[in-house]
Amino acid sequence: MIDRDHPEKYPPNIQAVLKRPAPAAAVMGQELLDVDVEGGAVRVAYNTTDQLANRYGAIHGGMTAAMLDDVISLAAGLTIEWGQITPTLEMKVSFIAQGKIGARILAEARTIRRGGTVIFLEADLKDETGKLIATASSTVMIAPMKR
């Protein structure tokens, strides 16, 4: 459970999300649920709307991938300092089932290994019944933010 009254308890990236969510996160309906700094894991819910739909009424595959990238970026940022970013170097997505519009999609990302300049992560998306929608593995780079 996120303590929104005390954002200072969290790493810089989570403080930033609590202060000012990214516009893309708002479109996806991002709701931060839990942060495990020591375990390198983050849980997020996405409250989906028809803005995320493909022409067939399901969640667009690109939006599914964006949700995975979003939750992975949060987990990747747990161990970086102010002034650092974690751009995605690569991400593999496996689409298992269609996500339904209007559903609350639950996402979890976890750090597999953190090196000096790269972090390896995995994530999954499930619906509220626990049905697996998609999985991802990703490699991100730790880099200074350019101004």
CSV table of N, CA and C in Angstrom, one decimal:
chain,number,residue,atom,x,y,z
A,1,MET,N,0.8,-1.2,0.0
A,1,MET,CA,0.0,0.0,0.0
A,1,MET,C,0.9,1.2,0.0
A,2,ILE,N,0.6,2.2,-0.9
A,2,ILE,CA,1.4,3.4,-1.0
A,2,ILE,C,0.9,4.4,0.0
A,3,ASP,N,1.9,5.0,0.7
A,3,ASP,CA,1.6,6.1,1.7
A,3,ASP,C,1.8,7.4,1.0
A,4,ARG,N,0.7,7.9,0.4
A,4,ARG,CA,0.7,9.1,-0.4
A,4,ARG,C,1.0,10.4,0.5
A,5,ASP,N,0.8,10.3,1.8
A,5,ASP,CA,1.0,11.4,2.7
A,5,ASP,C,2.5,11.6,3.0
A,6,HIS,N,3.3,10.6,2.7
A,6,HIS,CA,4.7,10.6,3.0
A,6,HIS,C,5.6,10.1,1.8
A,7,PRO,N,5.6,10.9,0.7
A,7,PRO,CA,6.3,10.5,-0.5
A,7,PRO,C,7.8,10.4,-0.2
A,8,GLU,N,8.3,11.1,0.8
A,8,GLU,CA,9.7,11.1,1.1
A,8,GLU,C,10.2,9.7,1.5
A,9,LYS,N,9.3,8.8,1.8
A,9,LYS,CA,9.7,7.4,2.2
A,9,LYS,C,10.2,6.6,1.0
A,10,TYR,N,10.0,7.1,-0.2
A,10,TYR,CA,10.2,6.3,-1.4
A,10,TYR,C,11.4,6.9,-2.2
A,11,PRO,N,11.9,6.0,-3.1
A,11,PRO,CA,13.0,6.5,-4.0
A,11,PRO,C,12.6,7.6,-4.9
A,12,PRO,N,13.5,8.4,-5.4
A,12,PRO,CA,13.2,9.6,-6.2
A,12,PRO,C,12.2,9.3,-7.4
A,13,ASN,N,12.3,8.2,-8.1
A,13,ASN,CA,11.4,8.0,-9.2
A,13,ASN,C,9.9,7.8,-8.7
A,14,ILE,N,9.7,7.2,-7.6
A,14,ILE,CA,8.4,7.0,-7.0
A,14,ILE,C,7.9,8.4,-6.5
A,15,GLN,N,8.8,9.1,-5.9
A,15,GLN,CA,8.4,10.5,-5.4
A,15,GLN,C,7.9,11.3,-6.6
A,16,ALA,N,8.6,11.2,-7.7
A,16,ALA,CA,8.2,12.0,-8.9
A,16,ALA,C,6.8,11.5,-9.4
A,17,VAL,N,6.5,10.2,-9.4
A,17,VAL,CA,5.3,9.7,-9.9
A,17,VAL,C,4.1,10.2,-9.0
A,18,LEU,N,4.4,10.2,-7.7
A,18,LEU,CA,3.4,10.7,-6.8
A,18,LEU,C,3.1,12.2,-6.9
A,19,LYS,N,4.2,12.9,-7.2
A,19,LYS,CA,4.0,14.4,-7.3
A,19,LYS,C,3.3,14.8,-8.6
A,20,ARG,N,3.8,14.1,-9.8
A,20,ARG,CA,3.3,14.5,-11.1
A,20,ARG,C,3.3,13.4,-12.0
A,21,PRO,N,2.2,12.6,-12.1
A,21,PRO,CA,2.2,11.4,-13.0
A,21,PRO,C,2.5,11.9,-14.5
A,22,ALA,N,3.1,11.0,-15.2
A,22,ALA,CA,3.4,11.2,-16.7
A,22,ALA,C,2.1,11.2,-17.4
A,23,PRO,N,1.9,12.1,-18.4
A,23,PRO,CA,0.7,12.1,-19.2
A,23,PRO,C,0.3,10.7,-19.8
A,24,ALA,N,1.3,10.0,-20.3
A,24,ALA,CA,1.0,8.6,-20.8
A,24,ALA,C,0.4,7.7,-19.7
A,25,ALA,N,1.0,7.8,-18.5
A,25,ALA,CA,0.5,7.0,-17.4
A,25,ALA,C,-1.0,7.4,-17.1
A,26,ALA,N,-1.3,8.6,-17.2
A,26,ALA,CA,-2.7,9.1,-16.9
A,26,ALA,C,-3.6,8.5,-18.0
A,27,VAL,N,-3.2,8.5,-19.2
A,27,VAL,CA,-4.0,7.9,-20.3
A,27,VAL,C,-4.3,6.4,-20.0
A,28,MET,N,-3.2,5.7,-19.5
A,28,MET,CA,-3.4,4.3,-19.3
A,28,MET,C,-4.1,4.0,-18.0
A,29,GLY,N,-4.4,5.0,-17.2
A,29,GLY,CA,-5.1,4.8,-15.9
A,29,GLY,C,-4.3,4.3,-14.8
A,30,GLN,N,-3.0,4.7,-14.8
A,30,GLN,CA,-2.0,4.1,-13.9
A,30,GLN,C,-2.4,4.4,-12.4
A,31,GLU,N,-2.4,3.4,-11.6
A,31,GLU,CA,-2.6,3.6,-10.1
A,31,GLU,C,-1.5,2.8,-9.4
A,32,LEU,N,-0.6,3.5,-8.8
A,32,LEU,CA,0.5,2.8,-8.1
A,32,LEU,C,0.0,2.1,-6.8
A,33,LEU,N,0.3,0.8,-6.7
A,33,LEU,CA,-0.3,0.0,-5.6
A,33,LEU,C,0.7,-0.3,-4.5
A,34,ASP,N,2.0,-0.7,-4.9
A,34,ASP,CA,2.9,-1.2,-3.9
A,34,ASP,C,4.3,-1.1,-4.5
A,35,VAL,N,5.3,-0.7,-3.6
A,35,VAL,CA,6.7,-0.6,-4.0
A,35,VAL,C,7.5,-1.5,-3.0
A,36,ASP,N,8.3,-2.3,-3.5
A,36,ASP,CA,9.2,-3.1,-2.6
A,36,ASP,C,10.6,-2.8,-3.1
A,37,VAL,N,11.2,-1.8,-2.4
A,37,VAL,CA,12.6,-1.3,-2.8
A,37,VAL,C,13.6,-2.4,-2.7
A,38,GLU,N,13.6,-3.1,-1.5
A,38,GLU,CA,14.6,-4.2,-1.3
A,38,GLU,C,14.5,-5.3,-2.3
A,39,GLY,N,13.2,-5.6,-2.6
A,39,GLY,CA,13.0,-6.7,-3.6
A,39,GLY,C,13.1,-6.3,-5.1
A,40,GLY,N,13.2,-5.0,-5.3
A,40,GLY,CA,13.2,-4.4,-6.6
A,40,GLY,C,11.9,-4.6,-7.4
A,41,ALA,N,10.8,-4.6,-6.7
A,41,ALA,CA,9.5,-4.8,-7.4
A,41,ALA,C,8.5,-3.7,-7.2
A,42,VAL,N,7.6,-3.6,-8.2
A,42,VAL,CA,6.6,-2.6,-8.2
A,42,VAL,C,5.3,-3.2,-8.7
A,43,ARG,N,4.2,-2.9,-8.0
A,43,ARG,CA,2.8,-3.3,-8.5
A,43,ARG,C,2.0,-2.1,-8.8
A,44,VAL,N,1.3,-2.2,-10.0
A,44,VAL,CA,0.5,-1.1,-10.5
A,44,VAL,C,-0.8,-1.7,-11.0
A,45,ALA,N,-1.8,-0.9,-10.9
A,45,ALA,CA,-3.1,-1.2,-11.6
A,45,ALA,C,-3.3,-0.2,-12.7
A,46,TYR,N,-3.9,-0.7,-13.8
A,46,TYR,CA,-4.2,0.2,-15.0
A,46,TYR,C,-5.7,0.1,-15.1
A,47,ASN,N,-6.4,1.2,-14.9
A,47,ASN,CA,-7.9,1.2,-15.1
A,47,ASN,C,-8.2,1.6,-16.5
A,48,THR,N,-8.5,0.7,-17.3
A,48,THR,CA,-8.6,0.9,-18.8
A,48,THR,C,-9.9,1.5,-19.2
A,49,THR,N,-9.7,2.3,-20.3
A,49,THR,CA,-10.9,3.0,-20.9
A,49,THR,C,-10.8,2.7,-22.4
A,50,ASP,N,-11.8,3.2,-23.1
A,50,ASP,CA,-11.9,3.0,-24.6
A,50,ASP,C,-10.8,3.7,-25.3
A,51,GLN,N,-10.1,4.6,-24.6
A,51,GLN,CA,-8.9,5.3,-25.2
A,51,GLN,C,-7.8,4.3,-25.6
A,52,LEU,N,-7.8,3.1,-25.0
A,52,LEU,CA,-6.8,2.1,-25.1
A,52,LEU,C,-7.2,1.0,-26.1
A,53,ALA,N,-8.4,1.2,-26.7
A,53,ALA,CA,-9.0,0.1,-27.6
A,53,ALA,C,-8.4,0.0,-29.0
A,54,ASN,N,-8.3,-1.2,-29.5
A,54,ASN,CA,-8.1,-1.4,-30.9
A,54,ASN,C,-9.4,-1.4,-31.6
A,55,ARG,N,-9.4,-1.6,-32.9
A,55,ARG,CA,-10.7,-1.5,-33.6
A,55,ARG,C,-11.7,-2.6,-33.3
A,56,TYR,N,-11.2,-3.6,-32.6
A,56,TYR,CA,-12.1,-4.8,-32.3
A,56,TYR,C,-12.6,-4.7,-30.8
A,57,GLY,N,-12.3,-3.6,-30.1
A,57,GLY,CA,-12.8,-3.5,-28.8
A,57,GLY,C,-12.0,-4.0,-27.6
A,58,ALA,N,-10.8,-4.6,-27.9
A,58,ALA,CA,-9.9,-5.1,-26.9
A,58,ALA,C,-8.8,-4.0,-26.7
A,59,ILE,N,-8.0,-4.2,-25.6
A,59,ILE,CA,-6.9,-3.3,-25.4
A,59,ILE,C,-5.9,-3.5,-26.5
A,60,HIS,N,-5.5,-2.5,-27.2
A,60,HIS,CA,-4.5,-2.5,-28.3
A,60,HIS,C,-3.2,-3.1,-27.8
A,61,GLY,N,-2.6,-3.9,-28.6
A,61,GLY,CA,-1.3,-4.5,-28.3
A,61,GLY,C,-0.2,-3.5,-27.9
A,62,GLY,N,-0.2,-2.4,-28.6
A,62,GLY,CA,0.8,-1.4,-28.3
A,62,GLY,C,0.6,-0.8,-26.9
A,63,MET,N,-0.7,-0.7,-26.5
A,63,MET,CA,-1.0,-0.2,-25.2
A,63,MET,C,-0.6,-1.2,-24.1
A,64,THR,N,-0.8,-2.5,-24.4
A,64,THR,CA,-0.4,-3.6,-23.5
A,64,THR,C,1.1,-3.5,-23.3
A,65,ALA,N,1.8,-3.3,-24.4
A,65,ALA,CA,3.3,-3.2,-24.3
A,65,ALA,C,3.7,-1.9,-23.5
A,66,ALA,N,2.9,-0.8,-23.7
A,66,ALA,CA,3.2,0.4,-23.0
A,66,ALA,C,3.0,0.2,-21.5
A,67,MET,N,2.0,-0.5,-21.1
A,67,MET,CA,1.8,-0.8,-19.7
A,67,MET,C,3.0,-1.6,-19.1
A,68,LEU,N,3.4,-2.6,-19.8
A,68,LEU,CA,4.6,-3.3,-19.4
A,68,LEU,C,5.8,-2.5,-19.3
A,69,ASP,N,6.0,-1.6,-20.3
A,69,ASP,CA,7.2,-0.7,-20.2
A,69,ASP,C,7.1,0.2,-19.1
A,70,ASP,N,5.9,0.7,-18.8
A,70,ASP,CA,5.7,1.7,-17.7
A,70,ASP,C,6.0,1.0,-16.4
A,71,VAL,N,5.5,-0.1,-16.1
A,71,VAL,CA,5.7,-0.8,-14.8
A,71,VAL,C,7.2,-1.2,-14.7
A,72,ILE,N,7.8,-1.6,-15.8
A,72,ILE,CA,9.2,-2.0,-15.7
A,72,ILE,C,10.0,-0.7,-15.4
A,73,SER,N,9.7,0.4,-16.0
A,73,SER,CA,10.5,1.6,-15.7
A,73,SER,C,10.4,2.0,-14.3
A,74,LEU,N,9.3,1.8,-13.6
A,74,LEU,CA,9.2,2.1,-12.2
A,74,LEU,C,10.1,1.2,-11.4
A,75,ALA,N,10.1,-0.1,-11.7
A,75,ALA,CA,10.9,-1.1,-10.9
A,75,ALA,C,12.4,-0.7,-11.2
A,76,ALA,N,12.7,-0.4,-12.4
A,76,ALA,CA,14.1,-0.1,-12.8
A,76,ALA,C,14.6,1.2,-12.0
A,77,GLY,N,13.7,2.1,-11.8
A,77,GLY,CA,14.1,3.3,-11.1
A,77,GLY,C,14.3,3.3,-9.6
A,78,LEU,N,14.0,2.1,-9.0
A,78,LEU,CA,14.1,2.0,-7.6
A,78,LEU,C,15.5,2.2,-7.0
A,79,THR,N,16.5,1.9,-7.8
A,79,THR,CA,17.9,2.0,-7.3
A,79,THR,C,18.7,3.1,-7.9
A,80,ILE,N,18.1,4.0,-8.6
A,80,ILE,CA,18.9,5.1,-9.2
A,80,ILE,C,18.8,6.3,-8.4
A,81,GLU,N,19.7,7.3,-8.7
A,81,GLU,CA,19.7,8.5,-7.9
A,81,GLU,C,19.0,9.6,-8.7
A,82,TRP,N,18.7,10.8,-8.0
A,82,TRP,CA,18.2,11.9,-8.7
A,82,TRP,C,19.2,12.3,-9.8
A,83,GLY,N,18.7,12.6,-11.0
A,83,GLY,CA,19.5,13.0,-12.1
A,83,GLY,C,19.9,11.8,-13.0
A,84,GLN,N,19.5,10.6,-12.6
A,84,GLN,CA,19.7,9.4,-13.5
A,84,GLN,C,18.4,9.0,-14.1
A,85,ILE,N,18.4,8.3,-15.2
A,85,ILE,CA,17.3,7.8,-15.9
A,85,ILE,C,17.6,6.3,-16.3
A,86,THR,N,16.5,5.6,-16.7
A,86,THR,CA,16.7,4.2,-17.1
A,86,THR,C,16.0,4.0,-18.4
A,87,PRO,N,16.6,4.5,-19.5
A,87,PRO,CA,15.9,4.2,-20.8
A,87,PRO,C,16.0,2.7,-21.2
A,88,THR,N,14.9,2.3,-21.8
A,88,THR,CA,14.8,0.9,-22.3
A,88,THR,C,15.7,0.7,-23.4
A,89,LEU,N,16.6,-0.4,-23.3
A,89,LEU,CA,17.4,-0.8,-24.4
A,89,LEU,C,16.7,-1.8,-25.3
A,90,GLU,N,16.0,-2.7,-24.7
A,90,GLU,CA,15.2,-3.7,-25.4
A,90,GLU,C,14.1,-4.2,-24.5
A,91,MET,N,13.0,-4.7,-25.2
A,91,MET,CA,11.9,-5.3,-24.5
A,91,MET,C,11.3,-6.3,-25.4
A,92,LYS,N,11.1,-7.5,-24.8
A,92,LYS,CA,10.4,-8.6,-25.5
A,92,LYS,C,9.0,-8.8,-24.8
A,93,VAL,N,7.9,-8.7,-25.6
A,93,VAL,CA,6.6,-8.9,-25.1
A,93,VAL,C,6.0,-10.2,-25.6
A,94,SER,N,5.4,-11.0,-24.8
A,94,SER,CA,4.6,-12.1,-25.2
A,94,SER,C,3.2,-11.9,-24.9
A,95,PHE,N,2.3,-11.8,-25.9
A,95,PHE,CA,0.9,-11.6,-25.7
A,95,PHE,C,0.2,-12.9,-25.6
A,96,ILE,N,-0.4,-13.1,-24.4
A,96,ILE,CA,-1.0,-14.4,-24.1
A,96,ILE,C,-2.5,-14.4,-24.3
A,97,ALA,N,-3.2,-13.3,-23.9
A,97,ALA,CA,-4.7,-13.2,-24.1
A,97,ALA,C,-5.0,-11.7,-24.2
A,98,GLN,N,-6.2,-11.4,-24.8
A,98,GLN,CA,-6.7,-10.1,-25.0
A,98,GLN,C,-7.1,-9.5,-23.6
A,99,GLY,N,-6.7,-8.2,-23.4
A,99,GLY,CA,-7.2,-7.5,-22.3
A,99,GLY,C,-8.5,-6.8,-22.6
A,100,LYS,N,-9.4,-6.8,-21.7
A,100,LYS,CA,-10.7,-6.2,-21.9
A,100,LYS,C,-10.8,-4.7,-21.5
A,101,ILE,N,-11.4,-3.9,-22.4
A,101,ILE,CA,-11.6,-2.5,-22.1
A,101,ILE,C,-12.6,-2.4,-20.9
A,102,GLY,N,-12.2,-1.5,-20.0
A,102,GLY,CA,-13.0,-1.3,-18.8
A,102,GLY,C,-12.5,-2.2,-17.6
A,103,ALA,N,-11.6,-3.0,-17.9
A,103,ALA,CA,-11.1,-3.9,-16.9
A,103,ALA,C,-10.0,-3.2,-16.1
A,104,ARG,N,-9.8,-3.7,-14.9
A,104,ARG,CA,-8.7,-3.2,-14.0
A,104,ARG,C,-7.6,-4.2,-14.3
A,105,ILE,N,-6.5,-3.8,-14.9
A,105,ILE,CA,-5.4,-4.7,-15.2
A,105,ILE,C,-4.3,-4.5,-14.2
A,106,LEU,N,-3.8,-5.6,-13.6
A,106,LEU,CA,-2.8,-5.6,-12.6
A,106,LEU,C,-1.4,-6.0,-13.2
A,107,ALA,N,-0.4,-5.1,-12.9
A,107,ALA,CA,0.9,-5.3,-13.4
A,107,ALA,C,1.9,-5.4,-12.3
A,108,GLU,N,2.9,-6.3,-12.5
A,108,GLU,CA,4.0,-6.4,-11.5
A,108,GLU,C,5.3,-6.5,-12.3
A,109,ALA,N,6.3,-5.7,-11.9
A,109,ALA,CA,7.6,-5.8,-12.5
A,109,ALA,C,8.6,-6.1,-11.4
A,110,ARG,N,9.6,-6.8,-11.7
A,110,ARG,CA,10.6,-7.2,-10.7
A,110,ARG,C,12.0,-7.2,-11.4
A,111,THR,N,13.0,-6.8,-10.6
A,111,THR,CA,14.4,-6.7,-11.0
A,111,THR,C,14.9,-8.2,-10.9
A,112,ILE,N,15.5,-8.6,-12.0
A,112,ILE,CA,16.2,-9.9,-12.1
A,112,ILE,C,17.6,-9.8,-11.7
A,113,ARG,N,18.3,-8.8,-12.2
A,113,ARG,CA,19.7,-8.5,-11.9
A,113,ARG,C,20.0,-7.0,-12.2
A,114,ARG,N,20.7,-6.4,-11.3
A,114,ARG,CA,21.2,-5.0,-11.5
A,114,ARG,C,22.7,-5.0,-11.6
A,115,GLY,N,23.2,-4.5,-12.7
A,115,GLY,CA,24.6,-4.4,-12.9
A,115,GLY,C,25.0,-2.9,-12.7
A,116,GLY,N,26.2,-2.5,-13.0
A,116,GLY,CA,26.7,-1.2,-12.9
A,116,GLY,C,26.0,-0.2,-13.8
A,117,THR,N,25.7,-0.7,-15.1
A,117,THR,CA,25.2,0.2,-16.1
A,117,THR,C,23.9,-0.3,-16.7
A,118,VAL,N,23.5,-1.6,-16.4
A,118,VAL,CA,22.3,-2.1,-17.0
A,118,VAL,C,21.5,-2.8,-15.9
A,119,ILE,N,20.2,-2.9,-16.1
A,119,ILE,CA,19.3,-3.7,-15.2
A,119,ILE,C,18.4,-4.6,-16.1
A,120,PHE,N,18.3,-5.8,-15.6
A,120,PHE,CA,17.5,-6.8,-16.3
A,120,PHE,C,16.2,-7.0,-15.5
A,121,LEU,N,15.0,-6.9,-16.1
A,121,LEU,CA,13.8,-6.9,-15.4
A,121,LEU,C,12.8,-7.8,-16.2
A,122,GLU,N,11.7,-8.3,-15.4
A,122,GLU,CA,10.6,-9.0,-16.0
A,122,GLU,C,9.3,-8.4,-15.5
A,123,ALA,N,8.2,-8.6,-16.2
A,123,ALA,CA,6.9,-8.1,-15.8
A,123,ALA,C,5.8,-8.9,-16.3
A,124,ASP,N,4.7,-8.8,-15.7
A,124,ASP,CA,3.5,-9.5,-16.2
A,124,ASP,C,2.2,-8.6,-16.0
A,125,LEU,N,1.3,-8.8,-16.9
A,125,LEU,CA,-0.1,-8.2,-16.7
A,125,LEU,C,-1.1,-9.3,-16.6
A,126,LYS,N,-2.0,-9.1,-15.6
A,126,LYS,CA,-3.1,-10.0,-15.4
A,126,LYS,C,-4.4,-9.2,-15.2
A,127,ASP,N,-5.5,-9.9,-15.5
A,127,ASP,CA,-6.8,-9.2,-15.2
A,127,ASP,C,-7.1,-9.5,-13.7
A,128,GLU,N,-8.2,-9.0,-13.2
A,128,GLU,CA,-8.5,-9.1,-11.8
A,128,GLU,C,-8.8,-10.6,-11.3
A,129,THR,N,-9.1,-11.5,-12.3
A,129,THR,CA,-9.3,-12.9,-11.9
A,129,THR,C,-8.0,-13.6,-11.9
A,130,GLY,N,-6.9,-13.0,-12.3
A,130,GLY,CA,-5.6,-13.6,-12.3
A,130,GLY,C,-5.2,-14.2,-13.6
A,131,LYS,N,-6.1,-14.0,-14.6
A,131,LYS,CA,-5.8,-14.5,-16.0
A,131,LYS,C,-4.6,-13.7,-16.6
A,132,LEU,N,-3.6,-14.4,-17.1
A,132,LEU,CA,-2.4,-13.8,-17.6
A,132,LEU,C,-2.7,-13.2,-19.0
A,133,ILE,N,-2.4,-11.9,-19.2
A,133,ILE,CA,-2.6,-11.2,-20.4
A,133,ILE,C,-1.3,-11.1,-21.3
A,134,ALA,N,-0.2,-10.7,-20.6
A,134,ALA,CA,1.0,-10.6,-21.3
A,134,ALA,C,2.2,-10.6,-20.3
A,135,THR,N,3.4,-11.0,-20.9
A,135,THR,CA,4.6,-10.9,-20.1
A,135,THR,C,5.7,-10.1,-20.9
A,136,ALA,N,6.7,-9.7,-20.2
A,136,ALA,CA,7.8,-9.0,-20.8
A,136,ALA,C,9.1,-9.2,-20.1
A,137,SER,N,10.1,-9.2,-20.9
A,137,SER,CA,11.5,-9.1,-20.3
A,137,SER,C,12.1,-7.9,-20.9
A,138,SER,N,13.0,-7.2,-20.1
A,138,SER,CA,13.5,-6.0,-20.6
A,138,SER,C,14.9,-5.7,-20.0
A,139,THR,N,15.7,-5.0,-20.8
A,139,THR,CA,17.0,-4.5,-20.4
A,139,THR,C,17.0,-3.0,-20.5
A,140,VAL,N,17.4,-2.4,-19.4
A,140,VAL,CA,17.4,-0.9,-19.4
A,140,VAL,C,18.8,-0.5,-19.0
A,141,MET,N,19.2,0.7,-19.4
A,141,MET,CA,20.5,1.3,-19.2
A,141,MET,C,20.4,2.4,-18.1
A,142,ILE,N,21.3,2.4,-17.2
A,142,ILE,CA,21.4,3.5,-16.2
A,142,ILE,C,22.2,4.6,-16.8
A,143,ALA,N,21.6,5.8,-16.9
A,143,ALA,CA,22.3,6.9,-17.6
A,143,ALA,C,22.0,8.2,-16.9
A,144,PRO,N,22.9,9.2,-17.1
A,144,PRO,CA,22.6,10.6,-16.5
A,144,PRO,C,21.5,11.2,-17.4
A,145,MET,N,20.7,12.0,-16.8
A,145,MET,CA,19.6,12.7,-17.5
A,145,MET,C,20.3,13.9,-18.2
A,146,LYS,N,20.1,14.1,-19.5
A,146,LYS,CA,20.6,15.2,-20.2
A,146,LYS,C,19.7,16.4,-20.1
A,147,ARG,N,20.2,17.6,-19.9
A,147,ARG,CA,19.3,18.7,-19.8
A,147,ARG,C,19.5,19.6,-20.9
